[in-house]
Amino acid sequence: MTHKHTPVLIVGGGLSGLTSALFLARHNIDYLLIEKHTSTAIHPKAGGITFRTMELFRQLGLESAIRTASKPLEHIRGRIAVETLQNIDLAELKKVESVQKATDEKIAKRIEKISPSKAASCYQTEIEPILLQAIEQRKGHIRFNTELIEYQQDDLGVTATIRDRETGTEEIIQSDYLVAADGAKSSIRKHANIPTTGRGVIGGHYMNIHFRANLSHFLKGSQFGFYQILNPEAFGALITVNNCDEWIYHVAYDPSKGQCPEDFSEDECYKIIKKAIGVSNLDIAILSILPWAAVEKTATCFWDKRVFLVGDAAHLMPPTGGFGSNTGIQDAHNLAWKLAAVIRKQAHPRLLQTYHDERHHVVKETTKYASDLLFRAMNKGVSNLNNMDHLAITVGYKYSSGAIIEEKLNTHRMDRLELEGQPGTRAPHMWLKYQDKYITTLDLIGENFVLLTGEDNRCWRTAAEDVASHLGIFINVYGIGSESDLVECEGNWEAVYNVSSQGAVLIRPDGFVAWRTKERILNPNLILKQVMTTILGQESETI
């Protein structure tokens, strides 16, 4: 049996696993990713990409490719309820489309002010091959048809036994850390004895029928993404996959009445779809049939020493709001730079505990919001939705951990979006001119710490150079002003980040503000050293 070593072993090749690999590669950390299936996803599940996740794909240089893949669904919007697809009322259709378009445009204008990216609709069957190609281009190490048999961990690392499912060949992999991206039924979470909390199945059990059929005759040019079918013989939801001839139909079943997934044979699924559409002679090809449930469940802890849970292994939430896979990708993003810093011995291992401290709170808030949306859709009434802003849930959350230098009296609200440079929040976006190119502040972030300062920043540059050299890290320093590195295109950076011209803002590699000083300080070298050692967990300092 062969033995190999890799800094990070990633188990699971879905969206969370693939992005974990790419974010680690961005920090020049080697890894081995194993996936028990023979390929990327073949059944369309997660389809909504928030603008925050698109910002992360922008960092990876993949935003354009994913935007292209999402073109077929670019103009779909909203939902409509009909008896059957054949019975669409054209007048009602146009009325609903008009209202939805106005709502979408209003939201788009809000997003333009806070992000360079736009949300997209693209199923993981399209996204995963793009991520896989990027991994292969970066010469990443990934093995399909390979499963984890067992693992143990100690103070020195993780010892895992993996098996090639085709040949049966087993191999020992030694790694410093293990990332569990092995899905909702995570064997790693169970092995670590990490329990879950939550209300479990809250929206019922469903069959997801993936099929191909030309439905253009019935749609009358409409661009809805969700058709609620009210026919009692086939009550369910029809959702477009490619806005052409590929669809999924969600139909409920009730285990308490003795119903089960095995009841949905291909013949039964043909009958259901034909009843939902309202015709009996339609040419339909069933591509796949998959059971699922709207579940609320969160692991009580996202880490166990050298093992870290990401994505569905860490949390499950209802699809309402489209947060599930996005939350998993953001888990991976939060964890990657911390693993890199610890593996390179730039940070103390205690930095890794902040992964749980930061992400668990955000996941709990996001899960509750998604569940409340579902309850509202089920007409059960949820009053506290009025106290939550959808964009705040998407990007306006605030981290609180040892890797953030908090400000006194820094209260944070979720009933409105506040991105004003507060430590713990995503750095505000603003357009700048840099080396004759137009960029956003977010384009400066991704690999190293970034220090934004005013135009006269000689003392800050000197401090950053000294601290970076002392700690063995990189800090990119950018002055903002008419005669500096970055020139404001619109807005004023001092107002956007809520600092004076003598202030400074330190941004982590994941784009979250770690610390700021609004005014000039007397000893920037000493203060910046205290800040960085605290964030990296190297020493306990008082700021």
Coordinates of C-alpha atoms in Angstrom, one line a residue:
M1 CA 0.0 0.0 0.0
T2 CA 1.5 3.3 -1.1
H3 CA 1.9 6.4 1.2
K4 CA 1.7 9.9 0.0
H5 CA 1.6 13.3 1.6
T6 CA -0.4 16.4 0.7
P7 CA -1.0 19.6 2.8
V8 CA -4.8 19.3 2.4
L9 CA -7.0 16.4 1.6
I10 CA -10.4 17.5 0.2
V11 CA -13.2 14.9 0.3
G12 CA -16.0 15.7 -2.1
G13 CA -16.0 17.1 -5.6
G14 CA -19.2 19.2 -5.6
L15 CA -19.3 23.0 -5.6
S16 CA -17.8 23.4 -2.1
G17 CA -15.0 20.9 -2.7
L18 CA -14.0 22.2 -6.2
T19 CA -14.0 25.8 -4.9
S20 CA -12.0 24.8 -1.9
A21 CA -9.4 23.4 -4.3
L22 CA -9.3 26.6 -6.4
F23 CA -9.1 28.9 -3.4
L24 CA -6.2 26.9 -1.9
A25 CA -4.5 27.0 -5.3
R26 CA -4.9 30.8 -5.3
H27 CA -2.7 30.8 -2.2
N28 CA -0.3 28.3 -3.7
I29 CA -1.2 25.5 -1.4
D30 CA -1.1 21.9 -2.8
Y31 CA -4.0 19.5 -2.2
L32 CA -5.6 16.2 -3.2
L33 CA -9.3 16.2 -4.0
I34 CA -11.1 12.9 -4.1
E35 CA -14.7 12.4 -5.3
K36 CA -16.5 9.0 -5.1
H37 CA -18.5 9.6 -8.3
T38 CA -17.0 9.2 -11.8
S39 CA -17.7 12.8 -12.9
T40 CA -19.1 16.1 -11.9
A41 CA -22.8 16.5 -11.2
I42 CA -25.2 15.0 -13.8
H43 CA -28.4 16.2 -12.1
P44 CA -29.3 19.9 -12.0
K45 CA -29.7 21.0 -8.4
A46 CA -28.3 24.3 -7.2
G47 CA -29.0 26.9 -9.9
G48 CA -28.8 30.4 -8.3
I49 CA -25.5 32.3 -7.9
T50 CA -25.6 35.4 -5.7
F51 CA -23.6 38.4 -6.7
R52 CA -21.4 37.8 -3.7
T53 CA -20.4 34.4 -5.0
M54 CA -19.8 35.9 -8.4
E55 CA -17.4 38.3 -6.7
L56 CA -15.5 35.2 -5.6
F57 CA -15.5 33.7 -9.1
R58 CA -14.2 37.1 -10.3
Q59 CA -11.2 36.6 -7.9
L60 CA -10.6 33.2 -9.6
G61 CA -10.8 34.7 -13.1
L62 CA -13.9 32.6 -13.8
E63 CA -16.7 35.2 -13.7
S64 CA -16.7 35.7 -17.4
A65 CA -16.9 32.0 -18.2
I66 CA -19.7 31.4 -15.7
R67 CA -21.6 34.5 -17.0
T68 CA -21.4 33.0 -20.5
A69 CA -22.7 29.7 -19.2
S70 CA -25.6 31.5 -17.5
K71 CA -26.7 33.3 -20.7
P72 CA -29.6 31.0 -21.5
L73 CA -31.2 31.9 -18.1
E74 CA -30.1 35.6 -18.1
H75 CA -33.6 37.0 -18.6
I76 CA -35.7 34.5 -16.6
R77 CA -37.5 36.1 -13.7
G78 CA -40.1 35.4 -11.1
R79 CA -42.9 32.9 -10.8
I80 CA -46.5 32.4 -12.0
A81 CA -49.2 30.0 -10.9
V82 CA -51.3 28.2 -13.5
E83 CA -53.7 25.3 -13.6
T84 CA -51.5 23.6 -16.3
L85 CA -48.9 24.9 -18.6
Q86 CA -51.4 24.8 -21.5
N87 CA -53.7 27.1 -19.6
I88 CA -51.4 30.1 -19.3
D89 CA -53.4 33.4 -19.5
L90 CA -51.4 35.7 -21.8
A91 CA -52.8 38.9 -20.2
E92 CA -52.1 37.7 -16.7
L93 CA -48.6 36.6 -17.9
K94 CA -47.7 40.0 -19.2
K95 CA -49.0 41.7 -16.0
V96 CA -46.9 39.5 -13.7
E97 CA -43.9 39.8 -15.9
S98 CA -44.2 43.6 -15.8
V99 CA -44.3 43.7 -12.0
Q100 CA -41.4 41.3 -11.7
K101 CA -39.3 43.2 -14.2
A102 CA -39.8 46.4 -12.2
T103 CA -38.8 44.6 -9.0
D104 CA -35.7 43.1 -10.6
E105 CA -34.6 46.4 -11.9
K106 CA -34.9 48.0 -8.5
I107 CA -32.9 45.3 -6.9
A108 CA -30.3 45.5 -9.7
K109 CA -29.8 49.2 -9.0
R110 CA -29.1 48.5 -5.4
I111 CA -26.6 45.8 -6.2
E112 CA -24.8 48.1 -8.7
K113 CA -23.9 50.4 -5.9
I114 CA -22.3 47.8 -3.7
S115 CA -20.8 45.3 -6.1
P116 CA -19.1 45.0 -9.5
S117 CA -20.8 41.6 -10.1
K118 CA -24.3 40.5 -10.8
A119 CA -26.2 37.5 -9.7
A120 CA -26.6 34.7 -12.2
S121 CA -28.7 31.6 -12.9
C122 CA -26.6 28.6 -13.8
Y123 CA -27.0 25.0 -12.6
Q124 CA -24.1 23.1 -11.0
T125 CA -24.2 20.8 -14.0
E126 CA -22.8 23.7 -16.0
I127 CA -20.7 25.3 -13.2
E128 CA -18.8 22.3 -12.0
P129 CA -17.2 21.5 -15.4
I130 CA -15.9 25.1 -15.5
L131 CA -14.4 24.7 -12.1
L132 CA -12.9 21.3 -13.0
Q133 CA -11.3 22.8 -16.1
A134 CA -9.8 25.6 -14.1
I135 CA -8.4 23.0 -11.6
E136 CA -6.9 21.0 -14.5
Q137 CA -5.4 24.1 -16.1
R138 CA -3.7 24.9 -12.7
K139 CA -2.5 21.3 -12.6
G140 CA -4.5 20.6 -9.5
H141 CA -4.7 17.0 -8.1
I142 CA -8.1 15.5 -8.3
R143 CA -9.3 11.9 -8.5
F144 CA -12.8 10.8 -9.4
N145 CA -14.2 7.4 -8.6
T146 CA -12.2 7.5 -5.4
E147 CA -13.6 7.2 -1.9
L148 CA -12.5 7.8 1.7
I149 CA -12.5 4.5 3.6
E150 CA -11.4 5.8 7.0
Y151 CA -9.2 8.5 8.7
Q152 CA -7.5 9.2 12.0
Q153 CA -5.9 12.4 13.2
D154 CA -3.3 13.3 15.8
D155 CA -1.1 16.3 16.7
L156 CA 1.0 15.8 13.5
G157 CA -1.8 15.5 10.9
V158 CA -4.5 13.3 9.3
T159 CA -3.9 9.8 8.1
A160 CA -6.6 8.7 5.6
T161 CA -7.2 5.5 3.7
I162 CA -8.7 6.0 0.2
R163 CA -9.8 3.5 -2.4
D164 CA -10.0 3.6 -6.2
R165 CA -13.5 2.3 -6.7
E166 CA -12.7 0.8 -10.1
T167 CA -9.6 -1.2 -9.2
G168 CA -10.1 -1.6 -5.5
T169 CA -6.6 -0.3 -4.9
E170 CA -6.2 1.3 -1.5
E171 CA -3.7 4.1 -0.6
I172 CA -2.6 5.9 2.6
I173 CA -2.7 9.7 2.4
Q174 CA -1.0 11.8 5.0
S175 CA -2.2 15.4 5.2
D176 CA -1.9 18.3 7.5
Y177 CA -5.6 19.0 7.3
L178 CA -8.8 17.5 5.9
V179 CA -11.7 19.5 4.3
A180 CA -15.0 17.6 4.5
A181 CA -17.0 18.6 1.5
D182 CA -18.8 15.2 1.4
G183 CA -22.3 16.4 1.3
A184 CA -25.5 16.2 3.4
K185 CA -24.9 12.6 4.6
S186 CA -21.3 13.4 5.5
S187 CA -19.5 10.3 6.8
I188 CA -16.7 12.6 8.1
R189 CA -19.1 14.6 10.2
K190 CA -20.5 11.4 11.7
H191 CA -17.1 10.0 12.3
A192 CA -16.2 13.2 14.2
N193 CA -19.3 12.8 16.3
I194 CA -20.5 16.3 15.5
P195 CA -24.3 16.5 16.0
T196 CA -26.6 18.8 14.1
T197 CA -29.4 21.1 15.3
G198 CA -32.4 22.5 13.4
R199 CA -36.0 21.6 12.6
G200 CA -35.1 18.9 10.1
V201 CA -37.6 18.5 7.2
I202 CA -39.7 21.6 7.2
G203 CA -41.0 21.9 3.7
G204 CA -41.9 18.4 2.8
H205 CA -40.4 15.6 0.6
Y206 CA -40.2 15.9 -3.1
M207 CA -39.2 14.1 -6.3
N208 CA -37.1 16.1 -8.7
I209 CA -37.8 14.9 -12.2
H210 CA -35.3 16.0 -14.8
F211 CA -36.6 15.8 -18.3
R212 CA -36.3 17.1 -21.9
A213 CA -39.3 18.4 -23.9
N214 CA -39.9 21.3 -26.2
L215 CA -42.4 23.5 -24.3
S216 CA -42.0 26.7 -26.3
H217 CA -45.5 26.3 -27.8
F218 CA -47.1 26.6 -24.3
L219 CA -44.8 29.4 -22.9
K220 CA -45.8 32.0 -25.4
G221 CA -42.4 33.7 -25.1
S222 CA -42.6 34.0 -21.3
Q223 CA -39.3 34.1 -19.3
F224 CA -40.5 32.8 -15.9
G225 CA -38.1 30.6 -14.0
F226 CA -40.8 29.0 -11.8
Y227 CA -44.3 27.8 -12.9
Q228 CA -46.4 26.7 -10.0
I229 CA -48.8 24.0 -11.4
L230 CA -52.1 23.9 -9.5
N231 CA -53.6 20.8 -11.2
P232 CA -54.5 18.6 -8.2
E233 CA -53.5 15.5 -10.1
A234 CA -50.0 16.8 -10.6
F235 CA -49.5 19.7 -8.1
G236 CA -45.9 20.8 -8.2
A237 CA -43.4 23.2 -9.7
L238 CA -41.9 23.4 -13.2
I239 CA -38.5 25.0 -13.4
T240 CA -36.4 25.7 -16.5
V241 CA -32.9 24.5 -16.7
N242 CA -31.8 26.0 -20.0
N243 CA -34.9 28.1 -21.0
C244 CA -35.3 25.9 -24.0
D245 CA -36.0 22.1 -23.8
E246 CA -34.5 21.0 -20.4
W247 CA -36.6 21.2 -17.3
I248 CA -37.1 19.9 -13.8
Y249 CA -40.4 19.1 -12.2
H250 CA -40.8 19.0 -8.4
V251 CA -43.7 17.0 -7.1
A252 CA -44.3 16.2 -3.4
Y253 CA -44.8 12.9 -1.7
D254 CA -45.8 12.1 1.9
P255 CA -44.0 9.3 3.8
S256 CA -46.6 9.5 6.5
K257 CA -49.1 8.2 4.0
G258 CA -46.8 5.4 2.9
Q259 CA -45.5 7.2 -0.2
C260 CA -41.9 6.8 -1.1
P261 CA -39.4 7.5 -3.9
E262 CA -39.9 4.0 -5.4
D263 CA -43.4 5.0 -6.3
F264 CA -42.1 7.3 -9.0
S265 CA -41.2 5.0 -11.8
E266 CA -40.4 6.5 -15.2
D267 CA -43.9 5.7 -16.4
E268 CA -45.4 7.4 -13.4
C269 CA -43.2 10.5 -14.0
Y270 CA -44.3 10.6 -17.6
K271 CA -47.9 10.7 -16.5
I272 CA -47.2 13.5 -13.9
I273 CA -45.5 15.7 -16.4
K274 CA -48.2 15.3 -19.0
K275 CA -50.9 16.2 -16.5
A276 CA -48.8 19.2 -15.4
I277 CA -48.5 20.5 -18.9
G278 CA -52.0 19.6 -19.9
V279 CA -51.5 17.4 -22.9
S280 CA -51.2 13.6 -23.4
N281 CA -49.2 13.4 -26.6
L282 CA -46.0 15.3 -25.8
D283 CA -42.6 13.9 -26.6
I284 CA -40.8 13.7 -23.3
A285 CA -37.4 12.1 -22.3
I286 CA -36.8 11.5 -18.6
L287 CA -33.2 12.2 -17.9
S288 CA -33.0 11.5 -14.1
I289 CA -35.2 11.2 -11.0
L290 CA -33.9 12.3 -7.6
P291 CA -35.6 12.6 -4.2
W292 CA -34.9 15.6 -2.0
A293 CA -36.4 17.4 1.0
A294 CA -36.4 21.0 2.3
V295 CA -34.3 20.6 5.4
E296 CA -33.0 22.9 8.1
K297 CA -30.0 21.4 9.8
T298 CA -26.7 22.8 11.0
A299 CA -23.7 21.1 12.5
T300 CA -23.0 22.3 16.0
C301 CA -19.4 22.8 15.2
F302 CA -17.7 23.3 11.8
W303 CA -14.3 21.8 12.9
D304 CA -12.7 19.0 14.8
K305 CA -9.0 19.7 15.4
R306 CA -7.6 19.2 11.9
V307 CA -10.9 18.4 10.1
F308 CA -13.2 21.2 8.7
L309 CA -16.7 20.9 7.4
V310 CA -17.8 23.0 4.4
G311 CA -21.0 23.2 2.4
D312 CA -23.8 20.6 2.9
A313 CA -21.6 18.6 5.3
A314 CA -21.8 21.6 7.6
H315 CA -25.3 22.9 6.9
L316 CA -28.5 22.3 5.1
M317 CA -31.1 24.9 4.4
P318 CA -34.3 25.2 2.3
P319 CA -33.8 26.4 -1.3
T320 CA -35.9 29.5 -0.7
G321 CA -33.7 32.5 -1.4
G322 CA -31.1 30.4 -3.2
F323 CA -28.5 30.5 -0.4
G324 CA -27.4 26.9 0.0
S325 CA -24.6 26.3 -2.4
N326 CA -23.5 30.0 -2.2
T327 CA -23.1 29.6 1.5
G328 CA -20.9 26.5 1.0
I329 CA -18.7 28.3 -1.5
Q330 CA -18.2 31.2 0.9
D331 CA -17.3 28.6 3.6
A332 CA -14.5 27.4 1.4
H333 CA -13.4 31.0 0.7
N334 CA -13.2 31.8 4.4
L335 CA -11.3 28.7 5.3
A336 CA -8.7 28.7 2.4
W337 CA -6.6 31.7 3.4
K338 CA -6.5 30.6 7.0
L339 CA -5.3 27.1 6.1
A340 CA -2.7 28.7 3.8
A341 CA -1.4 31.0 6.5
V342 CA -1.1 28.2 9.1
I343 CA 0.5 25.7 6.6
R344 CA 3.1 28.3 5.7
K345 CA 3.6 29.0 9.4
Q346 CA 2.7 32.6 9.0
A347 CA -0.2 32.2 11.6
H348 CA -0.7 30.1 14.7
P349 CA -3.1 27.2 14.3
R350 CA -5.6 29.0 16.6
L351 CA -6.4 31.1 13.6
L352 CA -8.3 28.1 12.2
Q353 CA -10.8 28.2 15.1
T354 CA -12.0 31.5 13.7
Y355 CA -13.5 29.6 10.7
H356 CA -16.2 28.2 13.0
D357 CA -16.5 31.4 15.0
E358 CA -17.2 33.4 11.8
R359 CA -19.1 31.0 9.5
H360 CA -21.3 29.3 12.1
H361 CA -23.0 32.5 13.1
V362 CA -23.5 33.6 9.5
V363 CA -24.9 30.1 8.5
K364 CA -27.4 30.2 11.4
E365 CA -28.7 33.6 10.3
T366 CA -28.9 32.6 6.7
T367 CA -30.6 29.3 7.4
K368 CA -33.2 31.0 9.6
Y369 CA -33.9 33.5 6.9
A370 CA -34.2 30.9 4.2
S371 CA -36.6 28.9 6.5
D372 CA -38.7 32.0 7.2
L373 CA -39.0 32.6 3.5
L374 CA -40.2 29.1 3.0
F375 CA -42.8 29.4 5.8
R376 CA -44.0 32.7 4.3
A377 CA -44.4 30.9 0.9
M378 CA -46.4 28.2 2.6
N379 CA -48.7 30.9 4.0
K380 CA -47.7 30.2 7.6
G381 CA -46.8 33.8 8.3
V382 CA -43.4 35.0 9.6
S383 CA -43.3 38.5 11.1
N384 CA -39.6 38.8 11.7
L385 CA -38.9 38.7 7.9
N386 CA -39.6 42.5 8.0
N387 CA -36.5 42.9 10.2
M388 CA -34.1 41.3 7.7
D389 CA -32.7 42.8 4.5
H390 CA -32.2 40.2 1.7
L391 CA -29.0 42.0 0.5
A392 CA -27.7 42.1 4.1
I393 CA -28.2 38.4 4.3
T394 CA -26.3 38.0 1.0
V395 CA -23.3 40.2 1.7
G396 CA -24.0 42.4 4.7
Y397 CA -23.3 40.0 7.5
K398 CA -20.5 40.7 10.1
Y399 CA -17.8 38.4 11.3
S400 CA -16.8 38.5 15.0
S401 CA -13.7 36.5 16.0
G402 CA -10.1 36.7 17.1
A403 CA -9.2 37.5 13.4
I404 CA -11.1 40.8 13.6
I405 CA -10.1 43.8 15.6
E406 CA -13.5 45.1 16.8
E407 CA -14.4 48.7 17.3
K408 CA -16.0 49.9 20.4
L409 CA -19.7 50.6 20.1
N410 CA -19.7 49.0 16.6
T411 CA -23.3 47.7 16.5
H412 CA -24.4 45.9 13.4
R413 CA -27.9 45.7 11.9
M414 CA -29.4 43.2 9.5
D415 CA -32.6 45.1 8.7
R416 CA -30.6 47.2 6.3
L417 CA -27.3 46.9 4.3
E418 CA -24.4 48.5 6.0
L419 CA -21.0 48.2 4.2
E420 CA -19.1 51.2 5.5
G421 CA -15.7 49.7 6.3
Q422 CA -16.7 48.3 9.7
P423 CA -14.2 45.6 10.9
G424 CA -15.8 42.2 10.3
T425 CA -17.7 43.3 7.1
R426 CA -16.9 42.8 3.5
A427 CA -14.8 45.7 2.2
P428 CA -16.9 48.3 0.4
H429 CA -16.8 48.3 -3.4
M430 CA -15.8 51.5 -5.3
W431 CA -14.4 52.1 -8.8
L432 CA -10.9 53.3 -9.1
K433 CA -8.3 53.9 -11.8
Y434 CA -5.1 51.9 -11.3
Q435 CA -2.2 51.8 -13.9
D436 CA -4.6 53.2 -16.6
K437 CA -7.2 50.5 -15.9
Y438 CA -10.5 50.8 -14.2
I439 CA -10.8 48.4 -11.3
T440 CA -12.9 47.9 -8.2
T441 CA -11.4 47.8 -4.7
L442 CA -12.5 44.2 -4.6
D443 CA -10.0 43.5 -7.5
L444 CA -7.1 44.3 -5.1
I445 CA -8.1 41.5 -2.8
G446 CA -7.6 37.7 -2.9
E447 CA -4.0 36.7 -2.2
N448 CA -2.5 39.0 0.5
F449 CA -3.5 41.4 3.2
V450 CA -4.3 44.8 1.7
L451 CA -3.8 48.2 3.5
L452 CA -5.7 51.1 2.0
T453 CA -4.5 54.6 3.0
G454 CA -4.8 58.2 2.0
E455 CA -2.6 59.9 -0.6
D456 CA 0.3 60.6 1.8
N457 CA 1.1 57.1 3.1
R458 CA 4.9 57.0 3.5
C459 CA 4.7 56.2 7.1
W460 CA 2.2 53.4 6.4
R461 CA 4.3 51.9 3.6
T462 CA 7.3 51.8 5.9
A463 CA 5.3 50.3 8.7
A464 CA 3.8 47.6 6.4
E465 CA 7.2 46.7 5.0
D466 CA 8.7 46.3 8.5
V467 CA 5.8 44.3 9.8
A468 CA 5.6 42.1 6.8
S469 CA 9.3 41.3 6.9
H470 CA 9.1 40.6 10.7
L471 CA 6.1 38.2 10.4
G472 CA 7.0 36.6 7.0
I473 CA 3.9 37.7 5.3
F474 CA 2.8 40.1 2.5
I475 CA 0.9 43.3 2.9
N476 CA 0.0 45.2 -0.3
V477 CA -0.3 48.9 0.4
Y478 CA -2.3 51.2 -1.8
G479 CA -2.7 55.0 -1.4
I480 CA -5.9 56.5 -2.7
G481 CA -5.8 60.1 -4.1
S482 CA -5.4 62.1 -7.3
E483 CA -1.6 61.7 -7.2
S484 CA -1.4 58.2 -5.7
D485 CA -1.6 54.5 -6.7
L486 CA -5.4 54.6 -6.9
V487 CA -7.5 57.4 -8.3
E488 CA -11.2 57.6 -7.3
C489 CA -13.6 57.4 -10.3
E490 CA -16.7 58.1 -8.3
G491 CA -17.3 58.7 -4.7
N492 CA -14.8 59.5 -2.0
W493 CA -12.9 56.7 -0.4
E494 CA -12.8 58.4 3.0
A495 CA -16.6 58.7 3.0
V496 CA -17.1 55.1 1.7
Y497 CA -14.7 53.6 4.3
N498 CA -15.6 56.1 7.0
V499 CA -12.1 57.3 7.7
S500 CA -10.1 60.6 7.5
S501 CA -7.4 61.3 5.0
Q502 CA -4.9 60.1 7.7
G503 CA -6.7 56.9 8.4
A504 CA -6.1 53.4 7.1
V505 CA -8.0 50.2 6.5
L506 CA -6.6 46.7 6.7
I507 CA -8.4 44.1 4.6
R508 CA -7.9 40.3 4.9
P509 CA -7.3 38.0 1.9
D510 CA -11.0 37.0 2.0
G511 CA -12.0 40.7 1.4
F512 CA -13.3 41.3 5.0
V513 CA -12.1 44.4 6.9
A514 CA -9.8 43.2 9.7
W515 CA -9.1 46.6 11.3
R516 CA -9.2 50.3 10.6
T517 CA -8.1 53.5 12.2
K518 CA -10.2 56.5 11.3
E519 CA -7.6 59.0 12.3
R520 CA -3.8 59.4 12.3
I521 CA -2.0 57.3 14.9
L522 CA 1.4 58.2 16.3
N523 CA 3.2 54.9 16.0
P524 CA 1.9 53.0 12.9
N525 CA 4.7 50.5 13.0
L526 CA 3.9 49.3 16.6
I527 CA 0.1 49.4 16.1
L528 CA 0.2 47.5 12.8
K529 CA 2.5 44.8 14.3
Q530 CA 0.0 44.4 17.2
V531 CA -2.9 44.2 14.8
M532 CA -1.3 41.6 12.5
T533 CA 0.0 39.4 15.4
T534 CA -3.5 39.4 16.9
I535 CA -5.3 38.6 13.7
L536 CA -2.8 35.8 12.9
G537 CA -3.1 34.4 16.4
Q538 CA 0.6 34.7 17.0
E539 CA 0.4 36.7 20.2
S540 CA -2.3 38.0 22.5
E541 CA -2.1 41.8 22.1
T542 CA -4.2 44.7 23.3
I543 CA -5.1 47.1 20.5

